[in-house]
Every structure is written in structure tokens, then in C-alpha cells.
Tab-separated table of C-alpha atoms and ligand atoms in Angstrom:
chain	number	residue	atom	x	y	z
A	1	UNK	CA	0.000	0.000	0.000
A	2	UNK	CA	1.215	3.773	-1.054
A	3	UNK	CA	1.780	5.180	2.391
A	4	UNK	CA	1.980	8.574	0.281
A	5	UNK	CA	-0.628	9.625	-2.734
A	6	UNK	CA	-0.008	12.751	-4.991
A	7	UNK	CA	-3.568	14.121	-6.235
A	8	UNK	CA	-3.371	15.960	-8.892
A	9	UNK	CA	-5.838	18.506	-11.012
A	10	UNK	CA	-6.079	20.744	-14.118
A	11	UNK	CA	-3.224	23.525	-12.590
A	12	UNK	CA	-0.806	20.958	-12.413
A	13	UNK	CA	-0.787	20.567	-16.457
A	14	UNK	CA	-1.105	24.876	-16.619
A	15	UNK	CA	2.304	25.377	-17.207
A	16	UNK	CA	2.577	23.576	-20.231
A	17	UNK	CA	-0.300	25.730	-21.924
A	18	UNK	CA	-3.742	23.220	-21.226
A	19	UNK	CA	-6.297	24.985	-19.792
A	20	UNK	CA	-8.102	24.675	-16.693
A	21	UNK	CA	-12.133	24.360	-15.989
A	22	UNK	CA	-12.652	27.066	-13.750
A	23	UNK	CA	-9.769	29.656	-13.784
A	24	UNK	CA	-10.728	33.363	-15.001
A	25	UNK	CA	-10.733	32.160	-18.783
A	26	UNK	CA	-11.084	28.565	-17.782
A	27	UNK	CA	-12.835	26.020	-20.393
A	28	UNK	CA	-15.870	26.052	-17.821
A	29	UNK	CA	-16.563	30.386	-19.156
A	30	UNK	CA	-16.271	29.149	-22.791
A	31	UNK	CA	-18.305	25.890	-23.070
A	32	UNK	CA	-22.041	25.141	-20.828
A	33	UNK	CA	-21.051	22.145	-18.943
A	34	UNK	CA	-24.653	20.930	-19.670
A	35	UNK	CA	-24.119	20.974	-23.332
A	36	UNK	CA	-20.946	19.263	-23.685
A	37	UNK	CA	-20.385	17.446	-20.641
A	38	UNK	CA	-23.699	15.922	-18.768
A	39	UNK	CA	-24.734	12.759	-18.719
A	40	UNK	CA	-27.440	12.560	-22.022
A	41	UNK	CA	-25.146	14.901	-24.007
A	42	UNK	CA	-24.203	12.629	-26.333
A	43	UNK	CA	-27.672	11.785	-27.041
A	44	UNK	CA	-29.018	15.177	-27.251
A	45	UNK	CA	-25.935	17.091	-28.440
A	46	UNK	CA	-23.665	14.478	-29.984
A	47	UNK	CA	-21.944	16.308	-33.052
A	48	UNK	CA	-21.078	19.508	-30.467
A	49	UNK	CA	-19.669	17.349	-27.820
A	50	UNK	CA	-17.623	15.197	-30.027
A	51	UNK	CA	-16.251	18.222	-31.545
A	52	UNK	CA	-15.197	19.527	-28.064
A	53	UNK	CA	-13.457	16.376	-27.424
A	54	UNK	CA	-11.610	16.138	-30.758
A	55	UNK	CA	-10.686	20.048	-30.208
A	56	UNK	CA	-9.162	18.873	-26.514
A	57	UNK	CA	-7.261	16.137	-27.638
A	58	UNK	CA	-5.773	18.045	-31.154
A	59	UNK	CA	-4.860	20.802	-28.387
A	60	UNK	CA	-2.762	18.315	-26.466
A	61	UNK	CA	-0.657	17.044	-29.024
A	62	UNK	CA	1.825	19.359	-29.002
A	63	UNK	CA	1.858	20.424	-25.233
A	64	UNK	CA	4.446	19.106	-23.038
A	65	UNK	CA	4.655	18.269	-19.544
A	66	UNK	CA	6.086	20.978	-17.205
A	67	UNK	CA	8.610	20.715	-14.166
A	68	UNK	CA	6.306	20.106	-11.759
A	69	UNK	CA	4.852	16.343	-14.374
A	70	UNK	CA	8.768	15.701	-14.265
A	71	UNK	CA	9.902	15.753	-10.480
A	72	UNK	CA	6.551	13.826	-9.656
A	73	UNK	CA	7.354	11.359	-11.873
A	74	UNK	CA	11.362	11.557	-10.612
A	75	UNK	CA	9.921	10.748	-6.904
A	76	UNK	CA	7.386	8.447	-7.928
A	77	UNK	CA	10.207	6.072	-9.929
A	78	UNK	CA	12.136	6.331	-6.711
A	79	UNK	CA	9.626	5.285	-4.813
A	80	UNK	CA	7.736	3.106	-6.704
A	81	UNK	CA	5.819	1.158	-3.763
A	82	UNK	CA	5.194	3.992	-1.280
A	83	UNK	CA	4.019	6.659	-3.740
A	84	UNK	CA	0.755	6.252	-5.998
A	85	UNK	CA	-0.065	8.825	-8.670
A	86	UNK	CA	-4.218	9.679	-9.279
A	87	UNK	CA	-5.455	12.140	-11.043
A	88	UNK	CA	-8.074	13.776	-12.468
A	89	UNK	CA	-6.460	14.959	-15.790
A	90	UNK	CA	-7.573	13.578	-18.914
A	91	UNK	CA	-4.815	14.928	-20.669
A	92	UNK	CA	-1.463	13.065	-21.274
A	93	UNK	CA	1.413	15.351	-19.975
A	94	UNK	CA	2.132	12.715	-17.171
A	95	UNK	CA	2.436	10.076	-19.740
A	96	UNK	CA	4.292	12.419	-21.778
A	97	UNK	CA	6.757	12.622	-18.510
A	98	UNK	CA	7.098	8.591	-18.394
A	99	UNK	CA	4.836	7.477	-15.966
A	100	UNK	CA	3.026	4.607	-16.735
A	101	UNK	CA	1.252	3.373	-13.183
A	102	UNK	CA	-1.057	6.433	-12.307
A	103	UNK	CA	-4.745	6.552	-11.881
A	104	UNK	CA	-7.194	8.500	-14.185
A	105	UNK	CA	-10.243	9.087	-12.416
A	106	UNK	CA	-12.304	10.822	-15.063
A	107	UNK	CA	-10.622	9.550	-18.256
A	108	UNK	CA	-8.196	9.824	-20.960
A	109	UNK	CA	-8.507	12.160	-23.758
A	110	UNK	CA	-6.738	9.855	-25.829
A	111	UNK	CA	-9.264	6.724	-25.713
A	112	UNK	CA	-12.723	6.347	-27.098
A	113	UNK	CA	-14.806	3.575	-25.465
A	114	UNK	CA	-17.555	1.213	-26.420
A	115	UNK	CA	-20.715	2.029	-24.184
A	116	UNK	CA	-21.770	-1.122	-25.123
A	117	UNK	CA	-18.932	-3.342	-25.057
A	118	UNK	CA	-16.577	-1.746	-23.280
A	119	UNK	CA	-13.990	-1.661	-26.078
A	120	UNK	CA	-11.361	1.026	-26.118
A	121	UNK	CA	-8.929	2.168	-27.861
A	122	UNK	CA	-6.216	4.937	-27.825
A	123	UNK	CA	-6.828	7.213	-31.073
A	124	UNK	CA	-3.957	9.025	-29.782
A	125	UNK	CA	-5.039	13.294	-30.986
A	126	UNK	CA	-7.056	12.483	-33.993
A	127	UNK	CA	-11.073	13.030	-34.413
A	128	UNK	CA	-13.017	10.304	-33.217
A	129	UNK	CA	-14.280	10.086	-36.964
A	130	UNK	CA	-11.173	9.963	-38.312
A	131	UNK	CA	-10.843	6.470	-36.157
A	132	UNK	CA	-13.952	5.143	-37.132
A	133	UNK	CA	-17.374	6.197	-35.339
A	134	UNK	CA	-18.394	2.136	-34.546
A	135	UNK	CA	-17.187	0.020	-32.405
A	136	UNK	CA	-15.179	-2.548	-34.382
A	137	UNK	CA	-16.703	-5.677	-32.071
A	138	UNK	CA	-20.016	-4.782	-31.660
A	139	UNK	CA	-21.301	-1.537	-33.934
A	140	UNK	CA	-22.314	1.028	-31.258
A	141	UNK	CA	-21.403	4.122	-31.860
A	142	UNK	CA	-18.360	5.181	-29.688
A	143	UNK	CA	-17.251	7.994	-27.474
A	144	UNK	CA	-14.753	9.916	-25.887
A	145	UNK	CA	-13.462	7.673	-22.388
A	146	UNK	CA	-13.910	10.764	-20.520
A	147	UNK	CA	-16.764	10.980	-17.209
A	148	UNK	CA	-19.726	13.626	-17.713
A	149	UNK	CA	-21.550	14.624	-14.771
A	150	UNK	CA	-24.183	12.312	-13.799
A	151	UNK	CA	-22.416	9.430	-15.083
A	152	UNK	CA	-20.515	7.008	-12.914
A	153	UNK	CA	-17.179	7.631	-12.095
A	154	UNK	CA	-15.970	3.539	-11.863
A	155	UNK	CA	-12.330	4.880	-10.753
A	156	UNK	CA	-13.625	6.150	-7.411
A	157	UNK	CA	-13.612	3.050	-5.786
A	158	UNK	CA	-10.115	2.440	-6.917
A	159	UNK	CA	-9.325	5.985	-5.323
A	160	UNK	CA	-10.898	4.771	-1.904
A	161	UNK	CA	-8.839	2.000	-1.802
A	162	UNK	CA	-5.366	3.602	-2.802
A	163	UNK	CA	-6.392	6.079	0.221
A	164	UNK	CA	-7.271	3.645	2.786
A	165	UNK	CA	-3.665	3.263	3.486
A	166	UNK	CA	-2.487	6.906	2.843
A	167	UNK	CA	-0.671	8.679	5.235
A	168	UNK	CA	1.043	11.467	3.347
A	169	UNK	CA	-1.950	13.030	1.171
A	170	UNK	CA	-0.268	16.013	-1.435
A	171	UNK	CA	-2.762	17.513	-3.018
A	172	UNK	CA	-1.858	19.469	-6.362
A	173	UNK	CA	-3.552	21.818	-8.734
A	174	UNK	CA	-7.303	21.450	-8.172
A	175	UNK	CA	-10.179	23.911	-7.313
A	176	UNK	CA	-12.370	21.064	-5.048
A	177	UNK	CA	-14.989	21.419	-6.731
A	178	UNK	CA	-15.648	18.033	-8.265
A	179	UNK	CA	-13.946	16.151	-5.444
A	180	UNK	CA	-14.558	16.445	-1.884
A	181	UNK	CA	-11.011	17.773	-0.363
A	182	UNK	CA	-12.139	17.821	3.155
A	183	UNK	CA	-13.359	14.414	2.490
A	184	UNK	CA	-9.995	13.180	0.660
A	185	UNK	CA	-7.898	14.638	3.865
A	186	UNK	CA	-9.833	12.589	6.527
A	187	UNK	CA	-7.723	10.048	5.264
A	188	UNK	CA	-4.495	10.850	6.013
A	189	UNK	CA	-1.943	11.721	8.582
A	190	UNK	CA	-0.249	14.532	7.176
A	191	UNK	CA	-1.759	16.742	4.126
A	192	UNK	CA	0.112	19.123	2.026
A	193	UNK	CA	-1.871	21.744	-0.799
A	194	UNK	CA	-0.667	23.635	-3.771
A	195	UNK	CA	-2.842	25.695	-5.939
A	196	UNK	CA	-2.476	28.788	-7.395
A	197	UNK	CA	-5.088	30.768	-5.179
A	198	UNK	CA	-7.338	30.196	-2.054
A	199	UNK	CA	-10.135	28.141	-3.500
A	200	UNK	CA	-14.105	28.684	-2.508
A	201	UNK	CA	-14.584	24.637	-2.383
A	202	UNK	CA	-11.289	24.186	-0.285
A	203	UNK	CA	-11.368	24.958	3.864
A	204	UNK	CA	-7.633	25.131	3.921
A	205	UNK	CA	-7.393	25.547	7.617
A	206	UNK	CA	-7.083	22.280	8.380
A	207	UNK	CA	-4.467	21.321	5.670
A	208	UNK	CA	-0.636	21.040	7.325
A	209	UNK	CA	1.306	22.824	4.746
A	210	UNK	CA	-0.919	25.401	1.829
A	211	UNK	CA	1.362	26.310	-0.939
A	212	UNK	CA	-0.433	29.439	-3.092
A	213	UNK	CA	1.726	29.519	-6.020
A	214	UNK	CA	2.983	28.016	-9.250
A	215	UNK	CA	3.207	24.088	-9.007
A	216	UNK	CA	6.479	24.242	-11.318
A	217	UNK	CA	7.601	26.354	-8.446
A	218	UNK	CA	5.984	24.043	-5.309
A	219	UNK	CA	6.909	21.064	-6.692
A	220	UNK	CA	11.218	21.178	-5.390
A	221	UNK	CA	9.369	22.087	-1.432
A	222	UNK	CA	7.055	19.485	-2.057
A	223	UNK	CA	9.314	16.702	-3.413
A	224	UNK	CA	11.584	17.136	-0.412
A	225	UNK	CA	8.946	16.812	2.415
A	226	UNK	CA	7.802	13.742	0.425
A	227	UNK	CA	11.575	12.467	0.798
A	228	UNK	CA	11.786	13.523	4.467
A	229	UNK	CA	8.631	11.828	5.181
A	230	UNK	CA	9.796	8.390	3.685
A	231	UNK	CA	12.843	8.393	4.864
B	301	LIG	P1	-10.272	23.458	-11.873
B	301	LIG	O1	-10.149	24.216	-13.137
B	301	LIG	O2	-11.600	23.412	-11.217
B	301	LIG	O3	-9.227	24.018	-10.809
B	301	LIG	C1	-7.896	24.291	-11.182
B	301	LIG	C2	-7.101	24.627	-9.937
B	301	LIG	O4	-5.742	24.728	-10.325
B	301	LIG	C3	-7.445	25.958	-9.265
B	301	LIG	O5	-7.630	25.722	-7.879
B	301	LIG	C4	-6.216	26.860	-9.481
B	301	LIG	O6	-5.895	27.653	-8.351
B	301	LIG	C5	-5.132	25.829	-9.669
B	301	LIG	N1	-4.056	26.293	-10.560
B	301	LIG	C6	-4.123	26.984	-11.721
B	301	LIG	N2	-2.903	27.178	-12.244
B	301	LIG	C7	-2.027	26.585	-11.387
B	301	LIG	C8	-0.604	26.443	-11.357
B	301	LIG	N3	0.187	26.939	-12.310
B	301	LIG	N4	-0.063	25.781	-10.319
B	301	LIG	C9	-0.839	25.286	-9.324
B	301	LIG	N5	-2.178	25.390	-9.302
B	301	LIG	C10	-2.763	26.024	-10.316
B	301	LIG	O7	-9.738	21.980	-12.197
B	301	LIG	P2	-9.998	20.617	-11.420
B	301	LIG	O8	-10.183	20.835	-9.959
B	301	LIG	O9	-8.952	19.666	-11.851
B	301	LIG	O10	-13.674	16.846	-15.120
B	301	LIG	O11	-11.385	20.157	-12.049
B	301	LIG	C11	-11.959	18.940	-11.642
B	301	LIG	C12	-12.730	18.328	-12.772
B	301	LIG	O12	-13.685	19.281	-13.259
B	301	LIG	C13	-11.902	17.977	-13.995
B	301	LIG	O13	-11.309	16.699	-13.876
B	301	LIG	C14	-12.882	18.033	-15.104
B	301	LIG	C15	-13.703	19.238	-14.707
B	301	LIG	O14	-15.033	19.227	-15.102
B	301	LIG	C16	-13.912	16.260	-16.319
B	301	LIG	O15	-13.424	16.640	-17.364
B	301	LIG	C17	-14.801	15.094	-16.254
């Protein structure tokens, strides 16, 4: 079991030019959540929200991961059984760093799925239709592997587990507002927090160590209490 999990949201991935949901200018002011990314959307909306997803992933293609992707995935290779990556990026700029072992809980840009079937496959930045729209097994039509509200998250469970046995939660680039941060520190021992700014869906006051500023620039302070901690 991880006795130390890095958490990880849109500001971590800032840096290298992706942009996040809710920041002044964030993709949450340009695009209504309900018409791109509810549950139902792709039923009542389908050629809109599979152009928003083939717009993310053509975005990504030529970002690359910052300093703060690269020291996480530095301390995560050197310790590979006490450190557990999740996050709730869909992009790839982790990947893009190396690491291979970290936990996606609301998708990856690069996949479509299978609704039916459960088929996926990594189309890597093209349009979905440039793929193929079907599902090569069974004929549905496919869609970006990415969670809309209302629709079940299956990695949560997975996230529960990692954190059952957490005892050094870091918590990285997120506003809160999707996941519970009050509820993700009950976990754990010791809790460390780096955004940019003071969030409305974060109480900080109970968090050990709040870092307001860059995560390329957190990330050295951050690395070395993770060290000091394991060792
Ligand atoms: P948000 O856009 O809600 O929050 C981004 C957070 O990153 C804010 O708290 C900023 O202060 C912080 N931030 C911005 N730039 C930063 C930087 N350079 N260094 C450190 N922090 C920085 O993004 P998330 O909380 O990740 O879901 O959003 C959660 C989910 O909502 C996403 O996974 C996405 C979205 O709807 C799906 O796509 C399904």
C-alpha cells in the first residue's frame, strides 16, 4: 500500500499551456457544462460534444509536460511502492513525462470507449471520426473515455482503496470542486496543498502545509517533504 498519494488537477498541467475548468478564462466560461459534458449529451448534443473532445485532444498534441509532471514522476520512480499517482487529468502530460502506473479518475482524452462493449482504444489526438465512429466488435457508436456529470465515475472506488492506506496526502492543482477535499484529507496523517489561489470549495485551515503559487515552483518544497517523510 502507497503510504503517500499525490492528487493531482487541471493547474498541475497549466504550465505547459492546457487549460483549466474554472480559472478566469477557464474552459468552464467558454463551453455550458450541460451541453458538452452531462450525462445525455451525447444523445441530445452528440456532433457539439464530439467536436469539443476532438478540439481537446488536437490541443494536447503538441503540449508538453512541465517541471512540476517531471519531479513527480522523478519521486514516484524512486519510490515506486510507497508513492501512488491519481489524477483527475484527462490529458497526457504525465504520460508524456514517463509514468506509466497512475490513476485517471475521469478519463483519458486519448481513448474512445464502447458504451456497449466496453472496447477502447487509444486514437492518440485524432477526431473520433477519423478512427472510425463504430465500435469494431459490436457496432455502437463510440465515445470519448472521458466521465460527464451524472455518469458514474468507476475509478472512485479504486481511489478509496489507494487512500485507505495513505498517510502522506499532497494535493496538487485542483479547485475542489468536483472532489470532496475535506473528504480526501480525513484520510491521512499529514496533508500538504498547492494551488495557485485560495479556492471557494477548499477549507484550507485544516491542511498542514498550503502552498499558493505556481506548481512548477511548489513542486522542489514538495518533493523534499515527500523524501523527508519516507525516509
Ligand atoms: P479546476 O479548473 O476546477 O481548478 C484548477 C485549480 O488549479 C485551481 O484551484 C487553481 O488555483 C489551480 N491552478 C491553476 N494554475 C495553477 C498552477 N500553475 N499551479 C498550481 N495550481 C494552479 O480543475 P480541477 O479541480 O482539476 O472533469 O477540475 C476537476 C474536474 O472538473 C476535472 O477533472 C474536469 C472538470 O469538469 C472532467 O473533465 C470530467
Amino acid at each position: 500500500m502507497a503510504k503517500v498519494i499525490i492528487f493531482t488537477g487541471a493547474g498541475v498541467s497549466a504550465e505547459s499551456g492546457i487549460s483549466t475548468f474554472r480559472d478566469s478564462g477557464g474552459l468552464w466560461e467558454k463551453y455550458r457544462i450541460e451541453d458538452i459534458c452531462m450525462a445525455g449529451c451525447l444523445q441530445t448534443n452528440r456532433e457539439k460534444t464530439i467536436e469539443f473532445y476532438d478540439k481537446r485532444r488536437a490541443d494536447i498534441e503538441h503540449k508538453k509536460p512541465n517541471h512540476a509532471h517531471r519531479q513527480i514522476k522523478a519521486i514516484c520512480d524512486k519510490y515506486p511502492n510507497d508513492i501512488k499517482l491519481i489524477t483527475q487529468n484527462v490529458d497526457d502530460m504525465f504520460e508524456k513525462a514517463g509514468c506509466v502506473d497512475l490513476l485517471h479518475l475521469h478519463g483519458f482524452l486519448r481513448e474512445v470507449v464502447c458504451p456497449s462493449c466496453g472496447f477502447i482504444a487509444d486514437i492518440g489526438y485524432t477526431k473520433l471520426a477519423s478512427y472510425q465512429e463504430h465500435c469494431p466488435k459490436c457496432h455502437e457508436l463510440l465515445r470519448p473515455n472521458i466521465v460527464f456529470f451524472g455518469e458514474p465515475a468507476p475509478k472512485y472506488s479504486d481511489m478509496h482503496d489507494f487512500l485507505t492506506g495513505c498517510e502522506l496526502l499532497v494535493i496538487i492543482g485542483t479547485s475542489g470542486n468536483v472532489i470532496d477535499i475535506r473528504m480526501l484529507c480525513e484520510y491521512a496523517d499529514r496533508t500538504i496543498l498547492n494551488n495557485l489561489e485560495p479556492s471557494d470549495a477548499i477549507d484550507d485551515t485544516n491542511i498542514d502545509k498550503v502552498l499558493y503559487q505556481k506548481a512548477s515552483v511548489a513542486i522542489d518544497e514538495i518533493v523534499q517533504d515527500i523524501e523527508l517523510f519516507l525516509n
